[in-house]
Amino acid sequence: MKIRSLVRFALRNPLLRRAHLRLHAGEAFECPFCGYRSKDWASIGLDFPVLREKQVVGAGLREGGCHSCGSSDRERLVWVVIKDELRMLERLGSSILHVAPEQVLSERLLAAGFERYVCGDLYTEG
Ligand SMILES: [Zn+2]
């Protein structure tokens, strides 16, 4: 079992989770999903050489996960663009198509009250 999987498993324990959140608490970053304020981001992603070689933004091994809700840097960015730049939450009569939906962003979009939310992925059931 990889170390990140072990950490994720250990954080299901409420006492360990509370200690983990206290350890990473700070004022450098704030998650727009859960409001958790931290001094750093959690390590996320996979280390594929091609992603490093092509310098793909929002992919590969990086420091970009929220310690509290598990959201990624990419889904937090999409959420902020939808909410603040496109102001889509002010036009909830509209529909939204979410390709390759990330879990935290998907939950937030479902709760936002769009008239229609459609998502799909080649490899995800449901
Ligand atoms: Zn969060």
PDB file of C-alpha atoms in Angstrom, residues 24-104:
ATOM      1  CA  HIS A  24      -1.578  21.675   8.448  1.00  0.00           C
ATOM      2  CA  ALA A  25      -3.652  24.624   9.679  1.00  0.00           C
ATOM      3  CA  GLY A  26      -2.384  28.044   8.651  1.00  0.00           C
ATOM      4  CA  GLU A  27      -3.225  31.231   6.826  1.00  0.00           C
ATOM      5  CA  ALA A  28      -1.503  30.782   3.449  1.00  0.00           C
ATOM      6  CA  PHE A  29      -4.402  29.112   1.598  1.00  0.00           C
ATOM      7  CA  GLU A  30      -8.169  28.825   1.886  1.00  0.00           C
ATOM      8  CA  CYS A  31     -10.236  26.139   0.173  1.00  0.00           C
ATOM      9  CA  PRO A  32     -13.282  27.639  -1.601  1.00  0.00           C
ATOM     10  CA  PHE A  33     -15.218  24.408  -1.048  1.00  0.00           C
ATOM     11  CA  CYS A  34     -14.843  23.768   2.659  1.00  0.00           C
ATOM     12  CA  GLY A  35     -13.240  26.986   3.945  1.00  0.00           C
ATOM     13  CA  TYR A  36     -10.324  25.136   5.559  1.00  0.00           C
ATOM     14  CA  ARG A  37      -7.309  27.427   5.963  1.00  0.00           C
ATOM     15  CA  SER A  38      -3.915  25.793   5.656  1.00  0.00           C
ATOM     16  CA  LYS A  39      -0.232  26.525   5.524  1.00  0.00           C
ATOM     17  CA  ASP A  40       0.241  24.074   2.639  1.00  0.00           C
ATOM     18  CA  TRP A  41      -1.579  21.792   0.217  1.00  0.00           C
ATOM     19  CA  ALA A  42      -1.585  18.000   0.264  1.00  0.00           C
ATOM     20  CA  SER A  43       0.361  16.005  -2.290  1.00  0.00           C
ATOM     21  CA  ILE A  44      -1.901  14.760  -5.094  1.00  0.00           C
ATOM     22  CA  GLY A  45      -1.669  13.310  -8.601  1.00  0.00           C
ATOM     23  CA  LEU A  46       0.473  10.722 -10.265  1.00  0.00           C
ATOM     24  CA  ASP A  47       4.062  11.101 -11.359  1.00  0.00           C
ATOM     25  CA  PHE A  48       4.027  10.330 -15.088  1.00  0.00           C
ATOM     26  CA  PRO A  49       7.175  11.451 -16.942  1.00  0.00           C
ATOM     27  CA  VAL A  50       5.143  12.626 -19.946  1.00  0.00           C
ATOM     28  CA  LEU A  51       3.201  15.066 -17.730  1.00  0.00           C
ATOM     29  CA  ARG A  52       6.462  16.543 -16.434  1.00  0.00           C
ATOM     30  CA  GLU A  53       8.007  16.630 -19.893  1.00  0.00           C
ATOM     31  CA  LYS A  54       5.001  18.428 -21.435  1.00  0.00           C
ATOM     32  CA  GLN A  55       4.529  20.615 -18.320  1.00  0.00           C
ATOM     33  CA  VAL A  56       0.810  19.826 -18.196  1.00  0.00           C
ATOM     34  CA  VAL A  57      -0.948  22.261 -15.870  1.00  0.00           C
ATOM     35  CA  GLY A  58      -3.161  20.647 -13.209  1.00  0.00           C
ATOM     36  CA  ALA A  59      -1.747  17.168 -13.757  1.00  0.00           C
ATOM     37  CA  GLY A  60       1.057  15.034 -12.419  1.00  0.00           C
ATOM     38  CA  LEU A  61       2.419  14.834  -8.892  1.00  0.00           C
ATOM     39  CA  ARG A  62       1.981  18.195  -7.206  1.00  0.00           C
ATOM     40  CA  GLU A  63       1.052  19.994  -3.990  1.00  0.00           C
ATOM     41  CA  GLY A  64      -2.600  20.882  -4.691  1.00  0.00           C
ATOM     42  CA  GLY A  65      -5.005  18.871  -2.535  1.00  0.00           C
ATOM     43  CA  CYS A  66      -7.114  20.235   0.301  1.00  0.00           C
ATOM     44  CA  HIS A  67      -6.269  18.473   3.550  1.00  0.00           C
ATOM     45  CA  SER A  68      -9.868  18.769   4.715  1.00  0.00           C
ATOM     46  CA  CYS A  69     -12.224  17.949   1.822  1.00  0.00           C
ATOM     47  CA  GLY A  70      -9.784  16.346  -0.612  1.00  0.00           C
ATOM     48  CA  SER A  71     -10.555  18.710  -3.502  1.00  0.00           C
ATOM     49  CA  SER A  72      -7.863  19.181  -6.126  1.00  0.00           C
ATOM     50  CA  ASP A  73      -6.370  22.437  -7.386  1.00  0.00           C
ATOM     51  CA  ARG A  74      -8.016  21.874 -10.766  1.00  0.00           C
ATOM     52  CA  GLU A  75     -11.555  21.490  -9.409  1.00  0.00           C
ATOM     53  CA  ARG A  76     -11.144  24.467  -7.060  1.00  0.00           C
ATOM     54  CA  LEU A  77     -10.048  26.565 -10.058  1.00  0.00           C
ATOM     55  CA  VAL A  78     -13.026  25.417 -12.153  1.00  0.00           C
ATOM     56  CA  TRP A  79     -15.392  26.176  -9.256  1.00  0.00           C
ATOM     57  CA  VAL A  80     -14.034  29.710  -8.807  1.00  0.00           C
ATOM     58  CA  VAL A  81     -14.290  30.396 -12.567  1.00  0.00           C
ATOM     59  CA  ILE A  82     -17.880  29.093 -12.672  1.00  0.00           C
ATOM     60  CA  LYS A  83     -18.882  31.034  -9.571  1.00  0.00           C
ATOM     61  CA  ASP A  84     -16.920  34.299  -9.786  1.00  0.00           C
ATOM     62  CA  GLU A  85     -15.858  34.786 -13.424  1.00  0.00           C
ATOM     63  CA  LEU A  86     -18.776  33.315 -15.362  1.00  0.00           C
ATOM     64  CA  ARG A  87     -21.294  34.018 -12.581  1.00  0.00           C
ATOM     65  CA  MET A  88     -23.161  30.867 -13.554  1.00  0.00           C
ATOM     66  CA  LEU A  89     -24.666  30.504 -10.082  1.00  0.00           C
ATOM     67  CA  GLU A  90     -26.650  33.665 -10.780  1.00  0.00           C
ATOM     68  CA  ARG A  91     -28.198  32.021 -13.850  1.00  0.00           C
ATOM     69  CA  LEU A  92     -29.422  28.767 -12.393  1.00  0.00           C
ATOM     70  CA  GLY A  93     -31.996  28.257 -15.140  1.00  0.00           C
ATOM     71  CA  SER A  94     -29.093  27.072 -17.265  1.00  0.00           C
ATOM     72  CA  SER A  95     -27.746  23.579 -17.747  1.00  0.00           C
ATOM     73  CA  ILE A  96     -24.218  22.397 -17.200  1.00  0.00           C
ATOM     74  CA  LEU A  97     -22.198  19.580 -18.770  1.00  0.00           C
ATOM     75  CA  HIS A  98     -19.383  18.252 -16.601  1.00  0.00           C
ATOM     76  CA  VAL A  99     -16.935  16.013 -18.461  1.00  0.00           C
ATOM     77  CA  ALA A 100     -14.718  13.723 -16.373  1.00  0.00           C
ATOM     78  CA  PRO A 101     -16.343  14.968 -13.143  1.00  0.00           C
ATOM     79  CA  GLU A 102     -14.235  15.334 -10.046  1.00  0.00           C
ATOM     80  CA  GLN A 103     -16.040  14.247  -6.881  1.00  0.00           C
ATOM     81  CA  VAL A 104     -16.003  17.432  -4.781  1.00  0.00           C
TER      82      VAL A 104
END
